[in-house]
Short mmCIF file of C-alpha atoms and ligand atoms in Angstrom, two decimals:
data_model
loop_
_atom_site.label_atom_id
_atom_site.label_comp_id
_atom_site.label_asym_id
_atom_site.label_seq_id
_atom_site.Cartn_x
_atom_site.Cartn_y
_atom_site.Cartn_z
CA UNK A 10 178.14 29.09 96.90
CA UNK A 11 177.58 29.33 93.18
CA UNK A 12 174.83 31.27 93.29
CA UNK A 13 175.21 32.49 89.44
CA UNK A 14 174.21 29.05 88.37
CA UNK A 15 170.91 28.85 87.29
CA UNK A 16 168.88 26.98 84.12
CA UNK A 17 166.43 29.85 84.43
CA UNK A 18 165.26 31.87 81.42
CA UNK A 19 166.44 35.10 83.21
CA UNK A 20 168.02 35.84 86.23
CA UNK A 21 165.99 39.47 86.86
CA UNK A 22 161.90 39.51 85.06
CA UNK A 23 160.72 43.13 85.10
CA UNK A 24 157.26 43.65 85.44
CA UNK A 25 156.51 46.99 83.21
CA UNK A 26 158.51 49.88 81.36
CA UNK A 27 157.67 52.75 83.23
CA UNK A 28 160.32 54.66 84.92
CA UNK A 29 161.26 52.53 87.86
CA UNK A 30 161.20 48.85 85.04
CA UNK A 31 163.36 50.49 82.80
CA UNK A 32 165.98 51.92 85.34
CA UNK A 33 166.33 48.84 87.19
CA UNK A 34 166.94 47.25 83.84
CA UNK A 35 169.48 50.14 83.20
CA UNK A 36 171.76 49.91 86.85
CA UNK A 37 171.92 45.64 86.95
CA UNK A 38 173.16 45.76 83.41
CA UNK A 39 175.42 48.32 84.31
CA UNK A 40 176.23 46.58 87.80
CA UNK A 41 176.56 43.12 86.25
CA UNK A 42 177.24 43.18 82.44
CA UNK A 43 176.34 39.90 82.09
CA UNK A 44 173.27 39.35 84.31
CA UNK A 45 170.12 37.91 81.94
CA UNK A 46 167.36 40.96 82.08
CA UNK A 47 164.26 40.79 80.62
CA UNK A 48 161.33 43.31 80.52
CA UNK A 49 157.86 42.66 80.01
CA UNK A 50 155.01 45.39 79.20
CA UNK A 51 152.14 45.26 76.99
CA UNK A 52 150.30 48.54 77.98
CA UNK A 53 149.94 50.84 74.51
CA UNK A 54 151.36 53.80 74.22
CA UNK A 55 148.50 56.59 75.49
CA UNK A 56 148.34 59.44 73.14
CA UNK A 57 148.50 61.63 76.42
CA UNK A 58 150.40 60.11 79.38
CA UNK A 59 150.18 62.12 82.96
CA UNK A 60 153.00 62.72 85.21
CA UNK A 61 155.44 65.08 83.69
CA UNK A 62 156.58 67.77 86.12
CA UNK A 63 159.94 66.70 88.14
CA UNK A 64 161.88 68.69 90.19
CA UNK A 65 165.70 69.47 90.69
CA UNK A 66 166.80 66.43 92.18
CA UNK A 67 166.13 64.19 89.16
CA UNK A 68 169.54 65.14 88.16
CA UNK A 69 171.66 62.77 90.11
CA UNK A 70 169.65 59.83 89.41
CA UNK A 71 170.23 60.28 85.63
CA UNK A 72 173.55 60.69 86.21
CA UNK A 73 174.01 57.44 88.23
CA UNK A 74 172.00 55.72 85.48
CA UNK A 75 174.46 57.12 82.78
CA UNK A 76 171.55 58.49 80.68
CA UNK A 77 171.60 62.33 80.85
CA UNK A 78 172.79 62.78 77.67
CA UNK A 79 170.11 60.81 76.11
CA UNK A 80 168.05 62.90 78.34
CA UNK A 81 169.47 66.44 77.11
CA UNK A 82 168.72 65.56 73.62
CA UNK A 83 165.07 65.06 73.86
CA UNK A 84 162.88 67.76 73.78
CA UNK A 85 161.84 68.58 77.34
CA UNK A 86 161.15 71.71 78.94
CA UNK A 87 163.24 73.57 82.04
CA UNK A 88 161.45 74.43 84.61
CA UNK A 89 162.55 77.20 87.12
CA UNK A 90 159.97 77.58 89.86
CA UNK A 91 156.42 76.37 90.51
CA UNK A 92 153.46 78.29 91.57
CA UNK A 93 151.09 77.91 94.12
CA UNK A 94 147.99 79.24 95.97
CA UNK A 95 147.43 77.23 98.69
CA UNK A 96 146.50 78.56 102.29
CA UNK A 97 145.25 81.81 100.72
CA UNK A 98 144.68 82.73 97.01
CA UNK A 99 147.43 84.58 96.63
CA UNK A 100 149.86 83.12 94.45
CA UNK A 101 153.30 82.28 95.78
CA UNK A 102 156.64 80.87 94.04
CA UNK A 103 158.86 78.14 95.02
CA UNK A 104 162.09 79.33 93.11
CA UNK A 105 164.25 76.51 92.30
CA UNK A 106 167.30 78.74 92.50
CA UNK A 107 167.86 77.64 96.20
CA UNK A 108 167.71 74.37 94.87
CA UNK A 109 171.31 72.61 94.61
CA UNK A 110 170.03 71.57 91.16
CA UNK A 111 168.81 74.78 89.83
CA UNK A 112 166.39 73.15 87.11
CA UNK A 113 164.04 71.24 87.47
CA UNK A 114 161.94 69.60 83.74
CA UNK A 115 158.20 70.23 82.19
CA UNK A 116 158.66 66.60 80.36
CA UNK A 117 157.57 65.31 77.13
CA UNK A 118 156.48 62.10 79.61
CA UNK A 119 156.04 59.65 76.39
CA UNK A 120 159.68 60.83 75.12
CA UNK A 121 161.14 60.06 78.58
CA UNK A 122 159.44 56.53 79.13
CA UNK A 123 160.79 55.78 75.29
CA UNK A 124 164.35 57.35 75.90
CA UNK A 125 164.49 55.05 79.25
CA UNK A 126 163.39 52.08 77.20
CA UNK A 127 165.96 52.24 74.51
CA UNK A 128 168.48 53.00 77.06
CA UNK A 129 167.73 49.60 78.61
CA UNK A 130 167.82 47.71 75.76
CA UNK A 131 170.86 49.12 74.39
CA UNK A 132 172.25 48.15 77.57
CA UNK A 133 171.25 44.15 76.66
CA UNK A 134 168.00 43.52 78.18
CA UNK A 135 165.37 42.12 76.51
CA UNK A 136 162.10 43.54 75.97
CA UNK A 137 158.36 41.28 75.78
CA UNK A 138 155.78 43.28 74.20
CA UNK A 139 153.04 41.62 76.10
CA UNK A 140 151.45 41.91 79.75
CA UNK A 141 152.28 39.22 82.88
CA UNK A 142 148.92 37.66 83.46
CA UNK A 143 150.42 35.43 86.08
CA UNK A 144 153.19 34.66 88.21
CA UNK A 145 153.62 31.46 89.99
CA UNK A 146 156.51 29.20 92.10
CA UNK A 147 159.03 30.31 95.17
CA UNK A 148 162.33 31.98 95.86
CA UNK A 149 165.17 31.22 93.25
CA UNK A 150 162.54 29.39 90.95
CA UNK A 151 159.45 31.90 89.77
CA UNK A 152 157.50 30.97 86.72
CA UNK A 153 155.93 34.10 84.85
CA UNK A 154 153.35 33.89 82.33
CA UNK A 155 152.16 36.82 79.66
CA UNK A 156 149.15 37.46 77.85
CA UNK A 157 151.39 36.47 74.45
CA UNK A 158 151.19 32.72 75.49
CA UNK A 159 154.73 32.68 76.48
CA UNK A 160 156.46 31.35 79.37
CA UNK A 161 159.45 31.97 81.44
CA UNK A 162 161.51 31.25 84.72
CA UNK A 163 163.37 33.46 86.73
CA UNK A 164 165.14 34.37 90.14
CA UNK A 165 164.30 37.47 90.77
CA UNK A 166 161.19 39.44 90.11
CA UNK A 167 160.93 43.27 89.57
CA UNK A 168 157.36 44.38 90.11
CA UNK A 169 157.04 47.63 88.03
CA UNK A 170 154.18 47.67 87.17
CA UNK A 171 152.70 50.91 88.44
CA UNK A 172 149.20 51.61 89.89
CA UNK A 173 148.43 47.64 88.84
CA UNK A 174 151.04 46.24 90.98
CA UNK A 175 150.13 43.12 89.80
CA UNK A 176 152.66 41.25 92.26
CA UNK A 177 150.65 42.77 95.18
CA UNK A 178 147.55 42.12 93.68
CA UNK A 179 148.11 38.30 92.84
CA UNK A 180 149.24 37.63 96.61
CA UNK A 181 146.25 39.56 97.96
CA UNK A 182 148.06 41.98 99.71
CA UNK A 183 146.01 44.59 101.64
CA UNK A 184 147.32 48.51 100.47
CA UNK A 185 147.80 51.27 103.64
CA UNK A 186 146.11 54.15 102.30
CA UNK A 187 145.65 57.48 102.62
CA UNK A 188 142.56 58.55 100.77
CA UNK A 189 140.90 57.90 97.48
CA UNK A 190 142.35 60.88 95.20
CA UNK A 191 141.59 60.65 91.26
CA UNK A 192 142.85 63.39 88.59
CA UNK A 193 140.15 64.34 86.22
CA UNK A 194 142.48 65.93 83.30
CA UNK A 195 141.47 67.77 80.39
CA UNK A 196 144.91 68.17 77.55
CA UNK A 197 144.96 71.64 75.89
CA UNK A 198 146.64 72.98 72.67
CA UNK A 199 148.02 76.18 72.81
CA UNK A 200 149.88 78.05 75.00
CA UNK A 201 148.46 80.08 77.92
CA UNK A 202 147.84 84.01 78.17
CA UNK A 203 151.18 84.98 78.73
CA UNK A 204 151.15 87.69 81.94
CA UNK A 205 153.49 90.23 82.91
CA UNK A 206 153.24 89.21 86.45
CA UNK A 207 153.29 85.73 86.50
CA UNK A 208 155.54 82.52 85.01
CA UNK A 209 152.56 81.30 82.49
CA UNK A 210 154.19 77.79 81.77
CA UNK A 211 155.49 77.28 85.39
CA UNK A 212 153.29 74.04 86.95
CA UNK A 213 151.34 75.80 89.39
CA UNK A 214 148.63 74.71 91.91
CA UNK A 215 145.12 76.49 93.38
CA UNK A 216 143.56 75.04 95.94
CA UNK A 217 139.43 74.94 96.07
CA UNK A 218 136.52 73.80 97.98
CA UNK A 219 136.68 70.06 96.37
CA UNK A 220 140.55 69.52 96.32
CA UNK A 221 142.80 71.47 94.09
CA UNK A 222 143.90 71.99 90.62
CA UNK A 223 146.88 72.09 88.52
CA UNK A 224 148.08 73.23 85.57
CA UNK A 225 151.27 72.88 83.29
CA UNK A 226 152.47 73.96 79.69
CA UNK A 227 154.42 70.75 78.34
CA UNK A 228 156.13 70.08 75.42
CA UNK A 229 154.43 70.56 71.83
CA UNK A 230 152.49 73.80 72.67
CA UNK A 231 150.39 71.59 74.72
CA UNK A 232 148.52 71.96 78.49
CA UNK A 233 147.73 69.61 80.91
CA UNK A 234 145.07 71.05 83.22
CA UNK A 235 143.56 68.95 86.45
CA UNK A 236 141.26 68.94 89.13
CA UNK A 237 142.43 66.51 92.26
CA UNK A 238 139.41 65.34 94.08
CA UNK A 239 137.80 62.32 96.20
CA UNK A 240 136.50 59.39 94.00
CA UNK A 241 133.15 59.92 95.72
CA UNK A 242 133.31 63.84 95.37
CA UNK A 243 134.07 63.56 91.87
CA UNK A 244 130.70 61.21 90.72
CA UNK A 245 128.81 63.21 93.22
CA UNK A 246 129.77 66.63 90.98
CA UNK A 247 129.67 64.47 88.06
CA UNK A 248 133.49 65.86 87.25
CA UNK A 249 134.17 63.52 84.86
CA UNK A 250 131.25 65.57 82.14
CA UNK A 251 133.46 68.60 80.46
CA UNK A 252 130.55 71.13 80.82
CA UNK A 253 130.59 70.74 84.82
CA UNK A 254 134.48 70.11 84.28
CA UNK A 255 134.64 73.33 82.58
CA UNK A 256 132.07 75.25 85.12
CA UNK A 257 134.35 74.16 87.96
CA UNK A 258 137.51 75.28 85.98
CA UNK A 259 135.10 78.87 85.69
CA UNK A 260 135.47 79.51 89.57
CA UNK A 261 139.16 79.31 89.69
CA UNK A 262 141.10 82.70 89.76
CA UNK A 263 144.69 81.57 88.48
CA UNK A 264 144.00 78.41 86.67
CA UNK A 265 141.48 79.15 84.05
CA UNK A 266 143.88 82.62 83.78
CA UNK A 267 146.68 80.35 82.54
CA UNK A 268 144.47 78.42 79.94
CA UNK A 269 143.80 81.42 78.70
CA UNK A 270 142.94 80.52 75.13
CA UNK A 271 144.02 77.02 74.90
CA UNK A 272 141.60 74.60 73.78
CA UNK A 273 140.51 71.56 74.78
CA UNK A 274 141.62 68.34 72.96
CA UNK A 275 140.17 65.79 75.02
CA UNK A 276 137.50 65.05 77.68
CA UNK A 277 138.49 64.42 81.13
CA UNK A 278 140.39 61.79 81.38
CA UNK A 279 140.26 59.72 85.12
CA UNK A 280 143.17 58.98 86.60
CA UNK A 281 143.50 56.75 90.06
CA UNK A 282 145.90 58.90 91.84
CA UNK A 283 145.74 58.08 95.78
CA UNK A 284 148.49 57.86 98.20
CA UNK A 285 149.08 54.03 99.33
CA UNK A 286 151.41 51.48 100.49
CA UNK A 287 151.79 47.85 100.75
CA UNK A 288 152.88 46.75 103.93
CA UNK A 289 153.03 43.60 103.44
CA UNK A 290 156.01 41.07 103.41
CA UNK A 291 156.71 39.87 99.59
CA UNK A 292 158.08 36.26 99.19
CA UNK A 293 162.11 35.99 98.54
CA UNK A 294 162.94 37.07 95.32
CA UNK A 295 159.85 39.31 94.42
CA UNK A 296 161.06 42.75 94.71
CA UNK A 297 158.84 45.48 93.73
CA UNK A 298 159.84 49.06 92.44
CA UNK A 299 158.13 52.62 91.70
CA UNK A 300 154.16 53.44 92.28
CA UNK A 301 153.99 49.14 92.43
CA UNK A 302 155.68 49.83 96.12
CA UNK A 303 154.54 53.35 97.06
CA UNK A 304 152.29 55.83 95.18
CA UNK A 305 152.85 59.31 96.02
CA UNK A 306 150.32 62.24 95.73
CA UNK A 307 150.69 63.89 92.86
CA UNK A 308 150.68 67.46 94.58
CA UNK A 309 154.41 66.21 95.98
CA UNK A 310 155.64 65.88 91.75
CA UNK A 311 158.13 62.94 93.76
CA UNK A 312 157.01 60.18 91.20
CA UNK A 313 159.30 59.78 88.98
CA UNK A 314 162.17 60.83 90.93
CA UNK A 315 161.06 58.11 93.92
CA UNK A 316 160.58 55.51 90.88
CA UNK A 317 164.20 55.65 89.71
CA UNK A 318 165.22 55.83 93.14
CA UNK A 319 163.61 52.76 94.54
CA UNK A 320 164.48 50.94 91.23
CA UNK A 321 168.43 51.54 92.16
CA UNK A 322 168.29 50.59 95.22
CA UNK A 323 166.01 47.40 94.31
CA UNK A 324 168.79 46.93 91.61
CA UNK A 325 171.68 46.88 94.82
CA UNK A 326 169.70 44.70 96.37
CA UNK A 327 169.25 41.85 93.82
CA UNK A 328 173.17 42.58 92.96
CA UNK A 329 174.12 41.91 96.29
CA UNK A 330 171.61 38.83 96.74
CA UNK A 331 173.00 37.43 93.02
CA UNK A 332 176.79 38.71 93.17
CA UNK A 333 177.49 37.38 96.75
CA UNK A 334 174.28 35.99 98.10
CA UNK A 335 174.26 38.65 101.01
CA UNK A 336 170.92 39.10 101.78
CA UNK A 337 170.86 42.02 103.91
CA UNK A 338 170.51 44.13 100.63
CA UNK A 339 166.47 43.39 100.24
CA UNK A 340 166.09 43.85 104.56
CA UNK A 341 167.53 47.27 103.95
CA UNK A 342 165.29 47.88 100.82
CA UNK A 343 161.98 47.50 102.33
CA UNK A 344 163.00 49.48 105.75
CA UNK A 345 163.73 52.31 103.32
CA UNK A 346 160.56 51.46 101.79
CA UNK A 347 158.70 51.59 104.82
CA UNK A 348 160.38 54.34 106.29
CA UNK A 349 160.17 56.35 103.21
CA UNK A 350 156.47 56.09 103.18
CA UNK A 351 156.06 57.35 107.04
CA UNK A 352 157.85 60.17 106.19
CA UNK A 353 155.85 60.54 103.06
CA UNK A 354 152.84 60.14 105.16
CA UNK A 355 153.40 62.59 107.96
CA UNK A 356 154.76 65.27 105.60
CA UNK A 357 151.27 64.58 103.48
CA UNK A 358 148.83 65.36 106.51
CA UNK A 359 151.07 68.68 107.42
CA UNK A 360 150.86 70.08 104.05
CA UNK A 361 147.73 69.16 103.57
CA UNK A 362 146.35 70.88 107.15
CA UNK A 363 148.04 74.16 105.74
CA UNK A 364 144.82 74.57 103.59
CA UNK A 365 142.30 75.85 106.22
CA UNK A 366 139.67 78.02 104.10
CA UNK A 367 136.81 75.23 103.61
CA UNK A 368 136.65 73.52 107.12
CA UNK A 369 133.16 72.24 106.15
CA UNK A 370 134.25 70.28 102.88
CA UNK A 371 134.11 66.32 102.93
CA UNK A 372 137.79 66.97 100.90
CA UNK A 373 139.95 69.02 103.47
CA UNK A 374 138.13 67.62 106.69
CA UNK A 375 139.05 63.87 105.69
CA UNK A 376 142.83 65.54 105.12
CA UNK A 377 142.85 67.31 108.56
CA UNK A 378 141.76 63.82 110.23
CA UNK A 379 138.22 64.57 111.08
CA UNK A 380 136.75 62.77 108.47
CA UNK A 381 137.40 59.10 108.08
CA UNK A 382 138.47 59.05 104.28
C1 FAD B 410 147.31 62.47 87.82
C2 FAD B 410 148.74 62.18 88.06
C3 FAD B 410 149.69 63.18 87.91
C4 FAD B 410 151.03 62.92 88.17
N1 FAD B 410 151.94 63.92 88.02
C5 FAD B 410 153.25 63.67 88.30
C6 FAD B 410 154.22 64.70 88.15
O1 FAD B 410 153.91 65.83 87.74
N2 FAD B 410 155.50 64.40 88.45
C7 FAD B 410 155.89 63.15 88.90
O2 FAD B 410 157.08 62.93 89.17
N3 FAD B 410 154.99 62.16 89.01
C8 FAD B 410 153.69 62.39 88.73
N4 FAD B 410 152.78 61.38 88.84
C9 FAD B 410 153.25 60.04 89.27
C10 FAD B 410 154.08 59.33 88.21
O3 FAD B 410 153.42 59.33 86.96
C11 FAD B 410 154.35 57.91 88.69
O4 FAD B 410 154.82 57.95 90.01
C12 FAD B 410 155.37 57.19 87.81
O5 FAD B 410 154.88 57.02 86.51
C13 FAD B 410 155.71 55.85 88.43
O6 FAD B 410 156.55 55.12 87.58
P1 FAD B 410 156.46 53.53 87.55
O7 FAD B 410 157.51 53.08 86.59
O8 FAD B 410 156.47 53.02 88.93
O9 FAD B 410 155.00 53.19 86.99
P2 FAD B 410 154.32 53.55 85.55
O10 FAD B 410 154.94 54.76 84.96
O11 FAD B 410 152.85 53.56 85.83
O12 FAD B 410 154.70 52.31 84.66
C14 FAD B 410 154.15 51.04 84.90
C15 FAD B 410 154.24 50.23 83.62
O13 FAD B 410 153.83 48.89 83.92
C16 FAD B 410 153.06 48.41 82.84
N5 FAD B 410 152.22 47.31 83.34
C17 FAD B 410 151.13 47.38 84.14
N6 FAD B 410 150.63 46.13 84.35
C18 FAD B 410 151.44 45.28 83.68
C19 FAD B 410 151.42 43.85 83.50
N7 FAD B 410 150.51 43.07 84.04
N8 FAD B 410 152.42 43.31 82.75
C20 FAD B 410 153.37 44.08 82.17
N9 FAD B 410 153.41 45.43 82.29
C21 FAD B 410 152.46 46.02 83.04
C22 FAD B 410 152.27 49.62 82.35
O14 FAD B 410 151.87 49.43 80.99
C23 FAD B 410 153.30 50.73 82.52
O15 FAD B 410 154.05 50.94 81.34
C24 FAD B 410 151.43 61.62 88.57
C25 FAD B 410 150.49 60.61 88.69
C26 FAD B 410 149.14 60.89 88.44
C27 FAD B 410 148.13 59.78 88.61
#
């Protein structure tokens, strides 16, 4: 079967340059040398772009994609332990020493997304600068359009598109999920009050009556500082205004102690952050990767780590499909997808049922499953 033979524009279209676009870009280029990649993303670059802690394990998935050293030279910071009160409000540390991978990374997150993108590209593929507004046609023979007026064809189709998960969206797919988390972030300058007791720049998490907060020094003497809460808590509270934002930050004992004297240099920013899953089955060829998939909680810092791990193995499975046309590749993708998630979701409620010190709050009840969410 020559299944190499196509007239297509590209044999692999990659919906968006986050993380999981970029590294399955990365591992089919460095699978198949010649295979046609392109990438499409039009989102601008935000002057401050959430998601930077990762932990340990990160390591062997730069490895496999051959980019570490690009990653070493970029100006991230090591992170040793987090911090967390959560159960009590005592503060506890998870050390990273027992950690196989001692270190795990504070990142400069618009550095990382860049380093991934040039790695890609010096690799071969080919970058759009514009968004997909549509995506059309059946397996071996999709038609993508973007927002640039240009056209293409292609055989396979990596959604990586993130929270849009515009694949999922245009086939009307109905998500699983678990509850309807947002992040209201507030970006600091300045380090935090630096404490004798306590690892200042570690990320570290407090639980409280409406959710939790975190907090984080990242790269450039800058802060990233959080509250985690219900969509419908949040406009209730009216979160999203920086004097209740800041009144709420007030109450906390070891977050607003790290701040310390940082100052603000933005509002609160609203981020969609809940856990959810689509289920669904995706027509042959369509193969989506990263948050487009699965979006984790936040509180697990898995996202980046389970974006370049689900675009690997969506990159084995297209290699498979394209170098041999075996198509057991994609069946095994999407178990691991699915199981993946049931884990995910199981280890979710336990952690979440650890927090027992507000059993009247719409936040933890809806957590510990006597709420419906
Ligand atoms: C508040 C918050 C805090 C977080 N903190 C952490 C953390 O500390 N550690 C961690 O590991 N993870 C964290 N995450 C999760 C992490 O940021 C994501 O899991 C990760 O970015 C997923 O990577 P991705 O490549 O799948 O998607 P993204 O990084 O979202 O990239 C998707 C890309 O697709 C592009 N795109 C969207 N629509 C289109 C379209 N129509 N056409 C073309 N391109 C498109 C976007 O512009 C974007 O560049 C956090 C998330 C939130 C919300």
């Amino acid at each position: 079967m020559l299944l190499r033979q196509t007239n297509s524009d590209f044999d692999v279209f990659i919906i968006g340059a986050g993380p999981a676009g970029t590294a399955a870009a990365i591992s089919l280029r460095e699978i198949i040398p010649d295979i046609r990649v392109c990438i499409a993303d039009g989102g601008k670059t935000a002057a401050f772009r959430i998601g930077e802690s990762v932990p340990p394990p990160i390591q062997p998935f730069l490895d496999q994609l051959g980019v570490m050293s690009a990653f070493a030279q970029a100006e991230h910071s090591p992170s040793f332990r987090t911090l967390n009160a959560w159960g009590s409000a005592r503060l506890e540390s998870n050390e990273f020493l027992l950690h196989v991978h001692q270190t795990g990374w504070r990142l400069n997150r618009a550095h990382f997304d860049a380093m991934l993108k040039t790695e890609a590209m010096r690799r071969g593929a080919i970058f759009v600068p514009a968004r997909v507004t549509a995506l059309t046609g059946n397996a071996h023979d999709w038609r993508i359009e973007c927002s640039n007026a240009e056209k293409f064809s292609t055989r396979y189709i990596v959604d990586a598109s993130g929270g849009a998960a515009i694949a999922a969206r245009k086939l009307k797919f109905t998500p699983r999920k678990l509850d309807r988390l947002i992040a209201c972030a507030v970006f600091f300058a300045g380090r935090a009050r630096q404490s004798s007791t306590i690892d200042a720049n570690a990320p570290l998490i407090e639980a409280c009556q409406h959710g939790w907060w975190y907090t984080a020094a990242i790269p450039d003497n800058k802060r990233v500082v959080m509250l985690m809460t219900d969509t419908d808590i949040a406009r209730r509270l009216g979160i999203a205004r920086m004097p209740t934002w800041l009144r709420h930050l007030s109450l906390t004992d070891h977050i607003q102690a790290c701040t310390g004297m940082a100052s603000p240099l933005t509002q609160p920013l609203v981020f969609p952050a809940s856990s959810r899953y689509f289920a669904d089955i995706y027509p042959f060829g369509i193969v989506p990767a990263g948050d487009a998939v699965s979006r984790f909680d936040p509180l697990s810092s898995q996202g980046i780590v389970k974006a370049l791990r689900s675009a690997l193995y969506a990159s084995y499975a297209i290699a498979d499909h394209h170098l041999k046309g075996d198509t057991m590749g994609f069946f095994k993708y999407f178990t691991l997808m699915r199981d993946e998630f049931e884990h995910y979701a199981t280890t979710w409620q336990t952690y979440y049922r650890q927090e027992q010190r507000w059993p009247d709050a719409p936040f933890w009840q809806r957590r510990h499953g006597m709420k419906p969410s």
